[in-house]
Structures are given as structure tokens and as C-alpha cells.
């Protein structure tokens, strides 16, 4: 579940105040770099209701062709909203292992 190393910039390289210095600059940054915990989906418990997908503020949860849900860790900031949104507790936040 660990993110692959990328040449993208981490949070320490953000401009002061998170200022956007040029349009579209977000593609240069690894948004997952400041995550301290990561959501893990237990597919045996998941009912495929889609609530995590609806509530994720980063659109970091994707739907697979078979209807299952998956976290795209490259875009996940570890906020834990998906864990709270899941009524059957199929998502558990675990300490980041990066
Ligand atoms: S909110 Fe929970 S049950 Fe619903 S799709 Fe997401 S992980 Fe599955
Ligand atoms: S922890 Fe936050 S950013 Fe990551 S998938 Fe869940 S809701 Fe989205």
C-alpha cells in the first residue's frame, strides 16, 4: 500500500502559505506526501454503497469496473473522512508506513 517513489515535490517544497504561483502547478506535487495515516478498505465488509467515494474531498477513491472501491493513494491526504462516512466500518485508518 506504500506509494511508489515519484519525482514529484513534497510538502516541504510548497511555496510559503501554499501560494499558487502558476496555473496547474498542482501536477508538480505529490499530494500524498504529508499523509500520516492511510485508509485501508476491507473488501469483505464493503457493501459497495459509494459513500466513501461521495465524501472524499480529494476524489481519491475510484470505482473499479466490477463495482469495488479502491483508494488512489497518490491523491489521498489521509483526512479520514472516508472512514467516518462508511456505515459498515469497512474502512480503517492505519499509520502511514512511508
Ligand atoms: S463507504 Fe464503506 S461500504 Fe460504502 S463503498 Fe465505501 S468502503 Fe464500501
Ligand atoms: S483519507 Fe481522506 S483523502 Fe484519503 S481517501 Fe479517505 S476521504 Fe479521501
PDB file of C-alpha atoms and ligand atoms in Angstrom:
ATOM      1  CA  UNK A   1       0.000   0.000   0.000  1.00  0.00           C
ATOM      2  CA  UNK A   2       3.050   2.188   0.064  1.00  0.00           C
ATOM      3  CA  UNK A   3       3.212   4.918  -2.573  1.00  0.00           C
ATOM      4  CA  UNK A   4       5.859   4.457  -5.188  1.00  0.00           C
ATOM      5  CA  UNK A   5       8.663   6.998  -5.119  1.00  0.00           C
ATOM      6  CA  UNK A   6       7.955   9.765  -7.564  1.00  0.00           C
ATOM      7  CA  UNK A   7       9.990  12.695  -8.811  1.00  0.00           C
ATOM      8  CA  UNK A   8       7.161  14.966  -7.650  1.00  0.00           C
ATOM      9  CA  UNK A   9       7.722  17.597  -4.967  1.00  0.00           C
ATOM     10  CA  UNK A  10       6.653  17.090  -1.358  1.00  0.00           C
ATOM     11  CA  UNK A  11       5.035  19.494   1.105  1.00  0.00           C
ATOM     12  CA  UNK A  12       8.400  20.889   2.228  1.00  0.00           C
ATOM     13  CA  UNK A  13       8.821  22.375  -1.234  1.00  0.00           C
ATOM     14  CA  UNK A  14       5.494  24.208  -1.264  1.00  0.00           C
ATOM     15  CA  UNK A  15       5.756  27.999  -1.577  1.00  0.00           C
ATOM     16  CA  UNK A  16       5.154  29.885   1.678  1.00  0.00           C
ATOM     17  CA  UNK A  17       1.461  29.931   2.507  1.00  0.00           C
ATOM     18  CA  UNK A  18       0.763  27.306  -0.153  1.00  0.00           C
ATOM     19  CA  UNK A  19       0.583  30.085  -2.712  1.00  0.00           C
ATOM     20  CA  UNK A  20      -0.263  29.017  -6.252  1.00  0.00           C
ATOM     21  CA  UNK A  21       2.488  30.591  -8.324  1.00  0.00           C
ATOM     22  CA  UNK A  22       1.382  29.357 -11.722  1.00  0.00           C
ATOM     23  CA  UNK A  23      -1.769  27.727 -13.140  1.00  0.00           C
ATOM     24  CA  UNK A  24      -1.855  23.944 -12.948  1.00  0.00           C
ATOM     25  CA  UNK A  25       1.154  23.734 -10.624  1.00  0.00           C
ATOM     26  CA  UNK A  26      -0.561  21.018  -8.549  1.00  0.00           C
ATOM     27  CA  UNK A  27       0.594  18.416 -11.087  1.00  0.00           C
ATOM     28  CA  UNK A  28       4.153  19.015  -9.852  1.00  0.00           C
ATOM     29  CA  UNK A  29       3.353  17.953  -6.274  1.00  0.00           C
ATOM     30  CA  UNK A  30       2.767  14.646  -4.571  1.00  0.00           C
ATOM     31  CA  UNK A  31      -0.340  15.423  -2.512  1.00  0.00           C
ATOM     32  CA  UNK A  32       0.098  12.245  -0.500  1.00  0.00           C
ATOM     33  CA  UNK A  33       3.475  13.331   0.881  1.00  0.00           C
ATOM     34  CA  UNK A  34       2.010  14.880   4.051  1.00  0.00           C
ATOM     35  CA  UNK A  35      -0.280  11.944   4.870  1.00  0.00           C
ATOM     36  CA  UNK A  36       0.296  10.437   8.351  1.00  0.00           C
ATOM     37  CA  UNK A  37      -2.367   7.734   8.160  1.00  0.00           C
ATOM     38  CA  UNK A  38      -3.906   5.868   5.274  1.00  0.00           C
ATOM     39  CA  UNK A  39      -7.344   4.321   4.699  1.00  0.00           C
ATOM     40  CA  UNK A  40      -7.475   0.584   4.184  1.00  0.00           C
ATOM     41  CA  UNK A  41     -10.660  -0.887   2.696  1.00  0.00           C
ATOM     42  CA  UNK A  42     -11.800  -4.286   3.940  1.00  0.00           C
ATOM     43  CA  UNK A  43     -13.479  -5.620   0.796  1.00  0.00           C
ATOM     44  CA  UNK A  44     -15.123  -8.446   2.728  1.00  0.00           C
ATOM     45  CA  UNK A  45     -17.135  -5.842   4.700  1.00  0.00           C
ATOM     46  CA  UNK A  46     -17.693  -3.343   1.865  1.00  0.00           C
ATOM     47  CA  UNK A  47     -21.283  -3.187   0.597  1.00  0.00           C
ATOM     48  CA  UNK A  48     -20.311  -1.009  -2.412  1.00  0.00           C
ATOM     49  CA  UNK A  49     -22.593   1.793  -1.213  1.00  0.00           C
ATOM     50  CA  UNK A  50     -20.299   4.513  -2.583  1.00  0.00           C
ATOM     51  CA  UNK A  51     -20.442   6.830   0.429  1.00  0.00           C
ATOM     52  CA  UNK A  52     -16.639   6.988   0.711  1.00  0.00           C
ATOM     53  CA  UNK A  53     -16.489   7.937  -2.963  1.00  0.00           C
ATOM     54  CA  UNK A  54     -19.081  10.681  -2.461  1.00  0.00           C
ATOM     55  CA  UNK A  55     -17.483  12.205   0.638  1.00  0.00           C
ATOM     56  CA  UNK A  56     -13.775  12.038  -0.204  1.00  0.00           C
ATOM     57  CA  UNK A  57     -12.765  15.698  -0.654  1.00  0.00           C
ATOM     58  CA  UNK A  58      -9.895  14.743  -2.950  1.00  0.00           C
ATOM     59  CA  UNK A  59     -11.743  12.333  -5.259  1.00  0.00           C
ATOM     60  CA  UNK A  60      -9.099   9.825  -4.197  1.00  0.00           C
ATOM     61  CA  UNK A  61     -11.472   6.869  -4.215  1.00  0.00           C
ATOM     62  CA  UNK A  62     -12.184   5.233  -7.534  1.00  0.00           C
ATOM     63  CA  UNK A  63     -14.763   2.705  -8.641  1.00  0.00           C
ATOM     64  CA  UNK A  64     -13.445  -0.344 -10.449  1.00  0.00           C
ATOM     65  CA  UNK A  65     -15.348  -1.932 -13.362  1.00  0.00           C
ATOM     66  CA  UNK A  66     -16.532  -4.704 -11.017  1.00  0.00           C
ATOM     67  CA  UNK A  67     -18.128  -2.112  -8.706  1.00  0.00           C
ATOM     68  CA  UNK A  68     -15.496  -2.380  -5.990  1.00  0.00           C
ATOM     69  CA  UNK A  69     -13.900   0.727  -4.494  1.00  0.00           C
ATOM     70  CA  UNK A  70     -10.216   1.472  -4.243  1.00  0.00           C
ATOM     71  CA  UNK A  71      -8.121   4.250  -2.747  1.00  0.00           C
ATOM     72  CA  UNK A  72      -5.772   6.048  -5.101  1.00  0.00           C
ATOM     73  CA  UNK A  73      -3.048   6.749  -2.566  1.00  0.00           C
ATOM     74  CA  UNK A  74      -1.257   9.221  -4.785  1.00  0.00           C
ATOM     75  CA  UNK A  75      -4.128  11.660  -4.187  1.00  0.00           C
ATOM     76  CA  UNK A  76      -5.179  10.653  -0.647  1.00  0.00           C
ATOM     77  CA  UNK A  77      -4.227  13.104   2.106  1.00  0.00           C
ATOM     78  CA  UNK A  78      -5.262  10.815   4.941  1.00  0.00           C
ATOM     79  CA  UNK A  79      -8.036  13.025   6.319  1.00  0.00           C
ATOM     80  CA  UNK A  80     -10.112  10.034   7.467  1.00  0.00           C
ATOM     81  CA  UNK A  81     -13.440  11.341   6.152  1.00  0.00           C
ATOM     82  CA  UNK A  82     -13.992   8.107   4.221  1.00  0.00           C
ATOM     83  CA  UNK A  83     -13.612   6.106   7.436  1.00  0.00           C
ATOM     84  CA  UNK A  84     -16.293   8.247   9.100  1.00  0.00           C
ATOM     85  CA  UNK A  85     -18.575   8.005   6.054  1.00  0.00           C
ATOM     86  CA  UNK A  86     -18.517   4.222   5.957  1.00  0.00           C
ATOM     87  CA  UNK A  87     -21.547   2.936   7.874  1.00  0.00           C
ATOM     88  CA  UNK A  88     -20.348  -0.665   7.982  1.00  0.00           C
ATOM     89  CA  UNK A  89     -16.832   0.255   9.139  1.00  0.00           C
ATOM     90  CA  UNK A  90     -15.158  -1.286   6.128  1.00  0.00           C
ATOM     91  CA  UNK A  91     -12.510   1.449   6.132  1.00  0.00           C
ATOM     92  CA  UNK A  92      -9.865   1.683   8.814  1.00  0.00           C
ATOM     93  CA  UNK A  93      -7.211   4.386   9.036  1.00  0.00           C
ATOM     94  CA  UNK A  94      -3.781   2.910   9.684  1.00  0.00           C
ATOM     95  CA  UNK A  95      -0.499   4.599  10.415  1.00  0.00           C
ATOM     96  CA  UNK A  96       1.376   5.594   7.285  1.00  0.00           C
ATOM     97  CA  UNK A  97       4.378   3.387   6.650  1.00  0.00           C
ATOM     98  CA  UNK A  98       6.299   5.632   4.232  1.00  0.00           C
TER      99      UNK A  98
HETATM  100  S1  LIG B   1     -18.417   3.613   2.317  1.00  0.00           S
HETATM  101 FE1  LIG B   1     -17.696   1.605   3.070  1.00  0.00          FE
HETATM  102  S2  LIG B   1     -19.228   0.140   2.372  1.00  0.00           S
HETATM  103 FE2  LIG B   1     -19.534   2.007   1.177  1.00  0.00          FE
HETATM  104  S3  LIG B   1     -18.310   1.707  -0.706  1.00  0.00           S
HETATM  105 FE3  LIG B   1     -17.003   2.793   0.774  1.00  0.00          FE
HETATM  106  S4  LIG B   1     -15.859   1.161   1.832  1.00  0.00           S
HETATM  107 FE4  LIG B   1     -17.604   0.184   0.812  1.00  0.00          FE
HETATM  108  S1  LIG B   2      -8.486   9.623   3.843  1.00  0.00           S
HETATM  109 FE1  LIG B   2      -9.491  11.492   3.037  1.00  0.00          FE
HETATM  110  S2  LIG B   2      -8.412  11.920   1.125  1.00  0.00           S
HETATM  111 FE2  LIG B   2      -7.935   9.799   1.658  1.00  0.00          FE
HETATM  112  S3  LIG B   2      -9.438   8.559   0.572  1.00  0.00           S
HETATM  113 FE3  LIG B   2     -10.252   8.961   2.635  1.00  0.00          FE
HETATM  114  S4  LIG B   2     -11.526  10.795   2.436  1.00  0.00           S
HETATM  115 FE4  LIG B   2     -10.202  10.660   0.615  1.00  0.00          FE
END
